[in-house]
PDB file of C-alpha atoms and ligand atoms in Angstrom:
ATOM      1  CA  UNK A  94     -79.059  12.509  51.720  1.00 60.00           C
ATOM      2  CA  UNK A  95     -75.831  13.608  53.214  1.00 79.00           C
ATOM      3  CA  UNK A  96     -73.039  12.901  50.938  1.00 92.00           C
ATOM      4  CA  UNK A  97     -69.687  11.112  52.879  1.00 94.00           C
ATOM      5  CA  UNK A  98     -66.780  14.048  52.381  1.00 97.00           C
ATOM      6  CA  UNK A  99     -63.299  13.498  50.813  1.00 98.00           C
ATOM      7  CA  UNK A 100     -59.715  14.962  50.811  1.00 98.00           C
ATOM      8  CA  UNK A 101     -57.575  13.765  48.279  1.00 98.00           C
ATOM      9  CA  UNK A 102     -53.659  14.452  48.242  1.00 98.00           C
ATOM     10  CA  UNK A 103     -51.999  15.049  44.546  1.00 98.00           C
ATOM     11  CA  UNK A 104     -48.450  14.298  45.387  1.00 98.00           C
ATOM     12  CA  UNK A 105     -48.128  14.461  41.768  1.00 98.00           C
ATOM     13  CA  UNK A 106     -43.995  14.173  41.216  1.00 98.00           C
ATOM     14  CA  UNK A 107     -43.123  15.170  44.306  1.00 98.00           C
ATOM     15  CA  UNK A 108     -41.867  13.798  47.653  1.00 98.00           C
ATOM     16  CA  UNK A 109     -39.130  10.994  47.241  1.00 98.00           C
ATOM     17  CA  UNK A 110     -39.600   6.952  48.595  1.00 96.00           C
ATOM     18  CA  UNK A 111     -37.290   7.620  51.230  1.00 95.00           C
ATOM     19  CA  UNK A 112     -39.501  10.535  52.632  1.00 97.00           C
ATOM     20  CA  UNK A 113     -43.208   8.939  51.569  1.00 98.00           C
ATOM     21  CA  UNK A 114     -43.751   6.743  54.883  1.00 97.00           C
ATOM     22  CA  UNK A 115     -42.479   9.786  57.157  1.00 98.00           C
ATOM     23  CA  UNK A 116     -45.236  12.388  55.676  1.00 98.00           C
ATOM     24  CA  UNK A 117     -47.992   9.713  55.097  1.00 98.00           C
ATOM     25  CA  UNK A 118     -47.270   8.648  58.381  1.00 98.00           C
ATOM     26  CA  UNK A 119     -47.480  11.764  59.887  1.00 98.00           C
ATOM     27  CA  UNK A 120     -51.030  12.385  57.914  1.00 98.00           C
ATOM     28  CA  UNK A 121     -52.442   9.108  59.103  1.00 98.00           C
ATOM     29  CA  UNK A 122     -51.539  10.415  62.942  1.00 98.00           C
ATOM     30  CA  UNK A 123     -54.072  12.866  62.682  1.00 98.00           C
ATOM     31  CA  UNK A 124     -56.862  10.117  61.584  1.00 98.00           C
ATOM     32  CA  UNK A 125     -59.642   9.667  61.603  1.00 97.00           C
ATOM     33  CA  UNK A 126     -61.479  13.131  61.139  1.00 97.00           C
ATOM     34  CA  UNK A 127     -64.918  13.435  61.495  1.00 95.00           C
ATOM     35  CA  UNK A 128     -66.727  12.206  58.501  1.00 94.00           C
ATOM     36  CA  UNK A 129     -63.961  12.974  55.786  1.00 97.00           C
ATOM     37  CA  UNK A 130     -62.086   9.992  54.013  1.00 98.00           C
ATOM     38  CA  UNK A 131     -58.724  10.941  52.962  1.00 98.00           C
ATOM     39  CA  UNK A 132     -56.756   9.580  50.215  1.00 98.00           C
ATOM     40  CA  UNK A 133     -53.056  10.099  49.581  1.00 98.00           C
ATOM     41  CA  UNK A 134     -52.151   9.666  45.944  1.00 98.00           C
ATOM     42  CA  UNK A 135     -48.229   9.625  45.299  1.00 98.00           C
ATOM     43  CA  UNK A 136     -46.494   8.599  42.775  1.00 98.00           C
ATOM     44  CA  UNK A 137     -46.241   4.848  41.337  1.00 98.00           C
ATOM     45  CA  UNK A 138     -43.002   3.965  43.054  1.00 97.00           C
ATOM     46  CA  UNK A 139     -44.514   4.984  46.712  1.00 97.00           C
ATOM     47  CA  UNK A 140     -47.467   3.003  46.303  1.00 98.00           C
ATOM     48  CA  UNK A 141     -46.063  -0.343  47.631  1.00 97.00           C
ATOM     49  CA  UNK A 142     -44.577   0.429  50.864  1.00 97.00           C
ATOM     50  CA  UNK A 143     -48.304   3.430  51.649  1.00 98.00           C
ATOM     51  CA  UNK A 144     -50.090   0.625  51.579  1.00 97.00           C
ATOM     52  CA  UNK A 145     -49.780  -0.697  55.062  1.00 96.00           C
ATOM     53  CA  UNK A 146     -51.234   2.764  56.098  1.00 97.00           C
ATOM     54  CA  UNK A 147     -54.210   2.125  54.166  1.00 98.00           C
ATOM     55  CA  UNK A 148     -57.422   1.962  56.774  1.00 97.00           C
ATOM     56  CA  UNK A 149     -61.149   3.325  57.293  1.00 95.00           C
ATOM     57  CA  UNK A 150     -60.125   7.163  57.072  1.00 96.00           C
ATOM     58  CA  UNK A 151     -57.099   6.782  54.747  1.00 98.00           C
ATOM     59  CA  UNK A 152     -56.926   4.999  51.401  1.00 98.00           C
ATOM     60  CA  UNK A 153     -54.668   5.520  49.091  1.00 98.00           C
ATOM     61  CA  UNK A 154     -54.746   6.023  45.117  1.00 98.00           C
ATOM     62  CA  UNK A 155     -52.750   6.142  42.125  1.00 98.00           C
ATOM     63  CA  UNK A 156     -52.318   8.875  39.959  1.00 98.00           C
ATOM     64  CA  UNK A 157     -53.252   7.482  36.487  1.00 97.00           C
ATOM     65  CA  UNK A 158     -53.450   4.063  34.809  1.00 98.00           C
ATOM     66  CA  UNK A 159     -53.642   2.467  31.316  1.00 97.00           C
ATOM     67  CA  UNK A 160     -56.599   1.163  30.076  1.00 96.00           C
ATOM     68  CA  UNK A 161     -55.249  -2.445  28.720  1.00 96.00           C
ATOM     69  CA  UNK A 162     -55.243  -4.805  31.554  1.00 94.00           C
ATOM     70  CA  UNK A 163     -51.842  -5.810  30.043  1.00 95.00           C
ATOM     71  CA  UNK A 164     -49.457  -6.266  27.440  1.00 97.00           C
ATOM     72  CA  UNK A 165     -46.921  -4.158  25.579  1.00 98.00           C
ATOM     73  CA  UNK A 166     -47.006  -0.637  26.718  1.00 96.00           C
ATOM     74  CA  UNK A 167     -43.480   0.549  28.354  1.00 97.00           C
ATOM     75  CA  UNK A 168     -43.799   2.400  31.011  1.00 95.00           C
ATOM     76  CA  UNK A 169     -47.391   1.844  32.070  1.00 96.00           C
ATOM     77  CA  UNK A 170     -49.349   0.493  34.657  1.00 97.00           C
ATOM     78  CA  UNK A 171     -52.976  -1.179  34.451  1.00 98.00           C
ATOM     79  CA  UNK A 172     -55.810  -0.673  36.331  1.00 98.00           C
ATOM     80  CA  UNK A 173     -55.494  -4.061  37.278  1.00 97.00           C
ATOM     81  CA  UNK A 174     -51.685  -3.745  38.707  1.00 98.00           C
ATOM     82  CA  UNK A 175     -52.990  -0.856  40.924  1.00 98.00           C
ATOM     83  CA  UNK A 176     -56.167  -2.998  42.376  1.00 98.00           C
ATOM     84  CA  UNK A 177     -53.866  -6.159  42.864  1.00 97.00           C
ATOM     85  CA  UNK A 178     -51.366  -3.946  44.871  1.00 97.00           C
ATOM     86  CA  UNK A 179     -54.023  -2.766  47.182  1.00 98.00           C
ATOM     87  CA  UNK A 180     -55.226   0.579  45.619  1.00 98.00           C
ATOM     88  CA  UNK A 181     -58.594   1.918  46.016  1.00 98.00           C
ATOM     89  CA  UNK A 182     -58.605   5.411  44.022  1.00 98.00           C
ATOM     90  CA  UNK A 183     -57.031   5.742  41.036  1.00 98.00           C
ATOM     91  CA  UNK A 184     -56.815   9.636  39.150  1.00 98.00           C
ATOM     92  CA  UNK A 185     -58.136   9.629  35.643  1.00 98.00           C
ATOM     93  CA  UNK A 186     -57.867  12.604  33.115  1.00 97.00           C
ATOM     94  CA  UNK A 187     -55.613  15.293  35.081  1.00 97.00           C
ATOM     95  CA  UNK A 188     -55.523  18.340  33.539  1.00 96.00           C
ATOM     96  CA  UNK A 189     -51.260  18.222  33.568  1.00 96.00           C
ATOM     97  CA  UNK A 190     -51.156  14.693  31.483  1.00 94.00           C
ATOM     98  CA  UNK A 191     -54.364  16.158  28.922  1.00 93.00           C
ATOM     99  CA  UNK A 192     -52.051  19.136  28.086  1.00 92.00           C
ATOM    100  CA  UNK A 193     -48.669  17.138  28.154  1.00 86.00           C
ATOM    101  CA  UNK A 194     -50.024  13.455  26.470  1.00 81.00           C
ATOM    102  CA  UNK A 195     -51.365  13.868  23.015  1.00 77.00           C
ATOM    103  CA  UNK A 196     -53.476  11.018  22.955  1.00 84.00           C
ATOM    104  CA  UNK A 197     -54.921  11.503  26.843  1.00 84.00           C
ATOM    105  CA  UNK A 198     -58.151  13.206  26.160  1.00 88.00           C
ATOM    106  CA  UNK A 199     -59.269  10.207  23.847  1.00 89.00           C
ATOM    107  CA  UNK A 200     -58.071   7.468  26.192  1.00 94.00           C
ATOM    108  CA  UNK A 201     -59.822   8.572  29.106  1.00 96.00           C
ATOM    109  CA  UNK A 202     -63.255   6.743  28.796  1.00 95.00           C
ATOM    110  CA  UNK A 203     -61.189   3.197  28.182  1.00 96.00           C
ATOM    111  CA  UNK A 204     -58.960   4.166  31.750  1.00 97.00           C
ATOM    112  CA  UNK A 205     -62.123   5.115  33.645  1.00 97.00           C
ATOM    113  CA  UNK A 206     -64.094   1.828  32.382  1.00 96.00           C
ATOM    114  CA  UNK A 207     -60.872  -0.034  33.275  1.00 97.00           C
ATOM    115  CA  UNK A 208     -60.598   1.560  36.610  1.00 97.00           C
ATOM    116  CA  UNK A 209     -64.516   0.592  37.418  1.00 96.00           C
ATOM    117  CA  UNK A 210     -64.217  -2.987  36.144  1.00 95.00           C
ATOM    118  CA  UNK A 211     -61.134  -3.595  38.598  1.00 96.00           C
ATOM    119  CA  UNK A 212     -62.772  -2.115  40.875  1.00 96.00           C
ATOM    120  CA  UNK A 213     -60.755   0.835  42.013  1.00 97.00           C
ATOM    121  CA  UNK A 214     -62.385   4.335  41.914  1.00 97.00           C
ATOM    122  CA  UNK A 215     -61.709   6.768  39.502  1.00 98.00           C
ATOM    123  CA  UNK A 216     -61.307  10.254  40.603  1.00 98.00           C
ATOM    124  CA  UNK A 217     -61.893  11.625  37.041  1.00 98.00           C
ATOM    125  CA  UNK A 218     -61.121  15.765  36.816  1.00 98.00           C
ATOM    126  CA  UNK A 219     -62.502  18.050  34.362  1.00 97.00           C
ATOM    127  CA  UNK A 220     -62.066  21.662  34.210  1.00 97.00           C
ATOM    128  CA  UNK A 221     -62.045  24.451  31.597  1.00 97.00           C
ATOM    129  CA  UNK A 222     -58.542  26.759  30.846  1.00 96.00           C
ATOM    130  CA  UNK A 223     -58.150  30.563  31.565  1.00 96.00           C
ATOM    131  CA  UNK A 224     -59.443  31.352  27.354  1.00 96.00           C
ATOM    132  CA  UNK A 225     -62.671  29.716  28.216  1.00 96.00           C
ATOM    133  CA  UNK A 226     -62.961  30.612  30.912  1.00 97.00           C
ATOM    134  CA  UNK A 227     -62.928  34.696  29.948  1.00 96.00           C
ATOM    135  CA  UNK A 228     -64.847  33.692  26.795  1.00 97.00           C
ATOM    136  CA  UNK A 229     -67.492  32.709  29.601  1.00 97.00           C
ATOM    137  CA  UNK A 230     -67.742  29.237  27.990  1.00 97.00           C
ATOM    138  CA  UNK A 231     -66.425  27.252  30.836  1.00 98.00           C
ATOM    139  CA  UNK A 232     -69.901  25.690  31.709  1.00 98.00           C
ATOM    140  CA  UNK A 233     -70.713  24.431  27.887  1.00 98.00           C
ATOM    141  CA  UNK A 234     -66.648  22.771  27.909  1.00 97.00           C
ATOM    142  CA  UNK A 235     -67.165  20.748  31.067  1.00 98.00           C
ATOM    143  CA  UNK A 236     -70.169  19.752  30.027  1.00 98.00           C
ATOM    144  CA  UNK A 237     -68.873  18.278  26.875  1.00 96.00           C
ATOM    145  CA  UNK A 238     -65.690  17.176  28.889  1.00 96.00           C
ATOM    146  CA  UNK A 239     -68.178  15.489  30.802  1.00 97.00           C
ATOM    147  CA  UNK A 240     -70.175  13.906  27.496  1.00 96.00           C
ATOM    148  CA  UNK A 241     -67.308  12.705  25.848  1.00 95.00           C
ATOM    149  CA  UNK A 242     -65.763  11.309  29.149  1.00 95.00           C
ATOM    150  CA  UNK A 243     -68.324   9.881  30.980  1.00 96.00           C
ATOM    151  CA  UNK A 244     -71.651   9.563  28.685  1.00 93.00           C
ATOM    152  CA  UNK A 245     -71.036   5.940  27.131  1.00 90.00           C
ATOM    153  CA  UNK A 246     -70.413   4.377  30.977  1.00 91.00           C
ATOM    154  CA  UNK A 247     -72.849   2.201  32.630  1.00 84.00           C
ATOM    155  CA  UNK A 248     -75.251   3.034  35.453  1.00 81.00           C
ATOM    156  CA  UNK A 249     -74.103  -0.092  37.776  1.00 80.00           C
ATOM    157  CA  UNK A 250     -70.504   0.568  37.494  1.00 82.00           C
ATOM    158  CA  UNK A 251     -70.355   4.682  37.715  1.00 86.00           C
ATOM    159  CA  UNK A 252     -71.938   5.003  40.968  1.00 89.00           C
ATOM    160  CA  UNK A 253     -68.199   4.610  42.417  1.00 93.00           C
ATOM    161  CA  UNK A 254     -66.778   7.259  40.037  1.00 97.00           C
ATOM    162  CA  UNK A 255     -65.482  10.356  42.367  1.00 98.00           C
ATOM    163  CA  UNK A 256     -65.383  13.837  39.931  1.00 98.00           C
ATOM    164  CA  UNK A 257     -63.038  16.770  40.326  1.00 98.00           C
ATOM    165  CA  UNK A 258     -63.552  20.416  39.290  1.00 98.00           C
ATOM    166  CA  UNK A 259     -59.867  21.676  38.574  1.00 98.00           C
ATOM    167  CA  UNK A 260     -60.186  24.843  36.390  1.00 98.00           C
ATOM    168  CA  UNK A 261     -56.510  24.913  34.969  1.00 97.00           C
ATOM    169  CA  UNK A 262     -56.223  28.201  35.826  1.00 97.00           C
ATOM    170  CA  UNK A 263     -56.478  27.913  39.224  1.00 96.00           C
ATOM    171  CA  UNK A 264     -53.851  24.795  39.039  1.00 96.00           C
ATOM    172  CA  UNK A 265     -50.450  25.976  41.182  1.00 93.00           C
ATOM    173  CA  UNK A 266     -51.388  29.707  40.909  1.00 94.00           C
ATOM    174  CA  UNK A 267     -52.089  30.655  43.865  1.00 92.00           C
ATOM    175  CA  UNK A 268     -55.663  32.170  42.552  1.00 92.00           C
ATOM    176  CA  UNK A 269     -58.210  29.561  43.642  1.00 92.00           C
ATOM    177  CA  UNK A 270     -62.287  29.375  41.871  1.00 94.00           C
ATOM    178  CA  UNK A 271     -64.148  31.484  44.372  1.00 97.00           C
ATOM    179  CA  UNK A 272     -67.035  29.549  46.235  1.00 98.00           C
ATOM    180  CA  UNK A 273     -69.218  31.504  43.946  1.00 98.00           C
ATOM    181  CA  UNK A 274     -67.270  30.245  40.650  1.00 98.00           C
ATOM    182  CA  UNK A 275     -66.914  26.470  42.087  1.00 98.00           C
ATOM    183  CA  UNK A 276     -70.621  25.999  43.185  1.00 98.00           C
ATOM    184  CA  UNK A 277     -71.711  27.495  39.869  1.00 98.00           C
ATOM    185  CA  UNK A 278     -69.593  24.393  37.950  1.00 98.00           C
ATOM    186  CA  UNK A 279     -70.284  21.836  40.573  1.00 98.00           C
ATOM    187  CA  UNK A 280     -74.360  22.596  40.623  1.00 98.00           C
ATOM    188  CA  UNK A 281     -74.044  22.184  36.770  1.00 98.00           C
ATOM    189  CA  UNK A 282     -71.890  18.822  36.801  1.00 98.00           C
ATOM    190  CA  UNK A 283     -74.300  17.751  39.366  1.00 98.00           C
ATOM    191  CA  UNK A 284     -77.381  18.332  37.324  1.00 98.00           C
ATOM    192  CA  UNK A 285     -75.320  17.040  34.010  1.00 97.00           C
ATOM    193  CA  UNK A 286     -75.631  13.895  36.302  1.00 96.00           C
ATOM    194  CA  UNK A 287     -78.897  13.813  36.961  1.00 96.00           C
ATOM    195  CA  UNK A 288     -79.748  14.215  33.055  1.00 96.00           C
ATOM    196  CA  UNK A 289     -77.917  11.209  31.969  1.00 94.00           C
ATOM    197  CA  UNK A 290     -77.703   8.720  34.446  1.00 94.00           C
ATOM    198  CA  UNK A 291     -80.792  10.082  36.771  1.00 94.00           C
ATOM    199  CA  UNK A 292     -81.563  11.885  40.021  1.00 94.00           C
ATOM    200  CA  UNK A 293     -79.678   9.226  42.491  1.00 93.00           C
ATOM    201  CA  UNK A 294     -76.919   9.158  40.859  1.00 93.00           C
ATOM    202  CA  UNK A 295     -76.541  13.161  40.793  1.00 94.00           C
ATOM    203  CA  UNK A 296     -77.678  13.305  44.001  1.00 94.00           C
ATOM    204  CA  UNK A 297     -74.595  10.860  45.234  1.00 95.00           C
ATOM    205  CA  UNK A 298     -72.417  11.100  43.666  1.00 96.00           C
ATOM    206  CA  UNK A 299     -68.990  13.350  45.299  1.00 97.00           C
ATOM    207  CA  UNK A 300     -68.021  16.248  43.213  1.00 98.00           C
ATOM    208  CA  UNK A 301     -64.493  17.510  44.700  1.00 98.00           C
ATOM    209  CA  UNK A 302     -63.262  21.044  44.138  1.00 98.00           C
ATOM    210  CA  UNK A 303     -59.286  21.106  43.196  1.00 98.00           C
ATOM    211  CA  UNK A 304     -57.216  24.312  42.726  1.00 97.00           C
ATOM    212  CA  UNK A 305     -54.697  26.404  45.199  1.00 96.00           C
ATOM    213  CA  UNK A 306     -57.048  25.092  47.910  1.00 98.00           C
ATOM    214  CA  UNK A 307     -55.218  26.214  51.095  1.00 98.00           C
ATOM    215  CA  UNK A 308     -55.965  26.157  54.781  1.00 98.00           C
ATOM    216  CA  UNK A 309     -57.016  29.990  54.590  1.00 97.00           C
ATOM    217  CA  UNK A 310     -59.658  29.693  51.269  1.00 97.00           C
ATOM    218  CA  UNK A 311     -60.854  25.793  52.590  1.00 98.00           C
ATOM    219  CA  UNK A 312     -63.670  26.567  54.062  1.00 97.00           C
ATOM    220  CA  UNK A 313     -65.666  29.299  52.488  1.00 98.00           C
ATOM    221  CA  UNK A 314     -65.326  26.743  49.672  1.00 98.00           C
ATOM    222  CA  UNK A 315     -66.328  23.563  51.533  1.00 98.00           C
ATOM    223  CA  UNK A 316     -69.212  24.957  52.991  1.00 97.00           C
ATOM    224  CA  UNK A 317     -70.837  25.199  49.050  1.00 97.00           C
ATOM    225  CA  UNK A 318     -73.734  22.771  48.731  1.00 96.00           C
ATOM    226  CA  UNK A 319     -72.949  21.114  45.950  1.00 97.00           C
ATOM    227  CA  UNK A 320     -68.518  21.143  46.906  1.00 98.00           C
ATOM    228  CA  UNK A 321     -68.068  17.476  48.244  1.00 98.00           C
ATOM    229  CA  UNK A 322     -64.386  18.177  49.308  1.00 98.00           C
ATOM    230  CA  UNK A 323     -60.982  18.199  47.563  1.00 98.00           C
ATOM    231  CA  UNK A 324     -58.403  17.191  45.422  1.00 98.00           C
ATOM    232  CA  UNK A 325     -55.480  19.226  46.695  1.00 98.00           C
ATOM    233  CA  UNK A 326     -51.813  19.341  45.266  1.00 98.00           C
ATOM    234  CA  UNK A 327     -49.121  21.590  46.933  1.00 97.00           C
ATOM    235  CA  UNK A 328     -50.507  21.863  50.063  1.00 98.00           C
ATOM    236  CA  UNK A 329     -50.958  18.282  50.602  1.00 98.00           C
ATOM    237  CA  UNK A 330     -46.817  18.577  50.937  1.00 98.00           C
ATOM    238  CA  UNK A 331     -47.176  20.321  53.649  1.00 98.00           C
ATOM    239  CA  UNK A 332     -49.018  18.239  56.891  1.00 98.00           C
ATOM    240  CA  UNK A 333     -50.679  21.192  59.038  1.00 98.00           C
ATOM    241  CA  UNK A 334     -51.835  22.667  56.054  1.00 98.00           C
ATOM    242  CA  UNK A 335     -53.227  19.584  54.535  1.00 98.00           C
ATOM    243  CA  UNK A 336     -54.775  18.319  57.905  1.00 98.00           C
ATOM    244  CA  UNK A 337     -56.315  22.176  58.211  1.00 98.00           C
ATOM    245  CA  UNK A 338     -57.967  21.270  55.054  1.00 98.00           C
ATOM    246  CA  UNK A 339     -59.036  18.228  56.420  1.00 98.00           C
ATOM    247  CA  UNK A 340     -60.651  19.834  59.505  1.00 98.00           C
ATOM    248  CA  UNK A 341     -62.160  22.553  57.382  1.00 98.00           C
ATOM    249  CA  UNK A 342     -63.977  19.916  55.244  1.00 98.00           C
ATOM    250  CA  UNK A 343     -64.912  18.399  58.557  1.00 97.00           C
ATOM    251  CA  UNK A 344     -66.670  20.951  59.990  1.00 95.00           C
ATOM    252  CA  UNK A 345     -68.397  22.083  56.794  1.00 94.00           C
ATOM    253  CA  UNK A 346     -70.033  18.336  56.933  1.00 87.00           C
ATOM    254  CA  UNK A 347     -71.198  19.108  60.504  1.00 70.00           C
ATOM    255  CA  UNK A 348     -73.001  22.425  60.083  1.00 61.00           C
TER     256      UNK A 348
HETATM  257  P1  LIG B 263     -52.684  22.791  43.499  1.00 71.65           P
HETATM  258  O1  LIG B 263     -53.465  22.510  44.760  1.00 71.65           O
HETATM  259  O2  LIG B 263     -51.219  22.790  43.684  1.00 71.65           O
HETATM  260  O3  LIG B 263     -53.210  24.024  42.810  1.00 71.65           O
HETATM  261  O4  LIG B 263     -52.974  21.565  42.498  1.00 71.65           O
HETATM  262  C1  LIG B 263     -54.277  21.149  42.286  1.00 71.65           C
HETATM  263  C2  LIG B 263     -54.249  19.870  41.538  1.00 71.65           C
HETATM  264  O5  LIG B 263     -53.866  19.821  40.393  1.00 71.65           O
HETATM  265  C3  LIG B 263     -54.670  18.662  42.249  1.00 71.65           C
HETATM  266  O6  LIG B 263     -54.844  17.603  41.369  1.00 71.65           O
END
């Protein structure tokens, strides 16, 4: 079964309100693309007024949540906030809020379970650091990223979850996973998958690539079996790049 392709834009804190509509816009001009849903993720306070660009090929998604549907936490936003507002992709479990919020890594089963019951789609990343990754342990972390993250979740409700493969060190430094290195993680998520929640569900399930993805490295990558499409950050600034990407991903899907 051929699996439907995605590019997802990390604005992450970039990109002021003022400027949002004029860059979306100009991303949603070059819509549809040939079997690749894109998603534009920006932050919280330019999710109100993206909306109205929302359609077939473009959704857009948040860029974290909390996992209470409400109550007393300052600063937050639920799961439930996002889905009322329109949302249909929410990121879960960045690698920039593990290493910068203390208490992220245990939180992130509650915010993906939230996500799913709302209704919005988690885009959950995983994703080893540079000391595993020249320890050559990065498979065995993922895969326990992956078991404490995902393994208590429900076949029935994780069939919408979307995963990302961001090795950290590849994260704004220029020095993406080669296709080699990406397929190699992706092929073992995928089979992690099949393990625990069975063969359709490994089989369908999308399994982005994210790190210094750029017009020039897109599609050596996308062309990898088991690479879905991608969760891009800096160049997703930038609108030729980003829809390069796009038609990269695109033409991967049609080979
Ligand atoms: P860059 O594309 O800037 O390396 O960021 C990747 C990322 O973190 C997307 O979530």
């Amino acid at each position: 079964m051929e699996r439907s392709r995605i590019v997802a834009a990390n604005w992450k804190m970039n990109v002021l309100p003022s400027e949002a509509m004029s860059l979306a816009g100009q991303v949603a001009q070059a819509l549809p693309i040939k079997n690749v849903e894109v998603i534009i993720c920006p932050p919280f306070t330019h999710l109100f007024s993206l909306m109205s660009l929302q359609s077939e090929s473009l959704k857009i998604g948040a860029q974290n949540c909390n996992e209470n549907p409400f109550g007393a936490h300052t600063g937050d936003i639920s799961a439930q906030m996002l889905k009322d507002l329109g949302c249909s992709y929410v990121i879960i479990g960045h690698s920039e809020r593990r290493a910068r919020q203390s208490t992220e890594n245990a939180r992130i089963s509650a915010k993906i379970r939230a996500a799913l019951q709302t209704g919005l789609k988690p885009i959950y990343c995983c994703g080893e650091g540079l000391p595993i990754r020249e320890k050559e342990a990065h498979i065995e972390f993922v895969k326990d990223q992956l078991e404490t993250d995902l393994s208590t979740l429900q076949t029935g409700h994780i069939e919408e979850i979307v995963i990302a493969y961001e090795p950290v060190w590849a994260i704004g430094t220029g020095k993406n996973a080669s296709p080699e290195q990406a397929q190699e993680m992706h092929a073992s998520i995928r089979k992690w998958l099949s393990d625990r929640f069975g063969s359709v569900l490994g089989t369908q399930t999308r399994i982005l690539y994210g790190g210094s993805v750029k017009a020039v490295n897109a599609l050596a990558l996308a062309k990898q079996n088991d690479i879905d499409g991608f969760l891009v950050g800096g160049a997703s600034l930038n609108v030729d790049e980003f829809i390069k990407i796009v038609h990269s991903v695109s033409e991967s899907a049609n080979d």
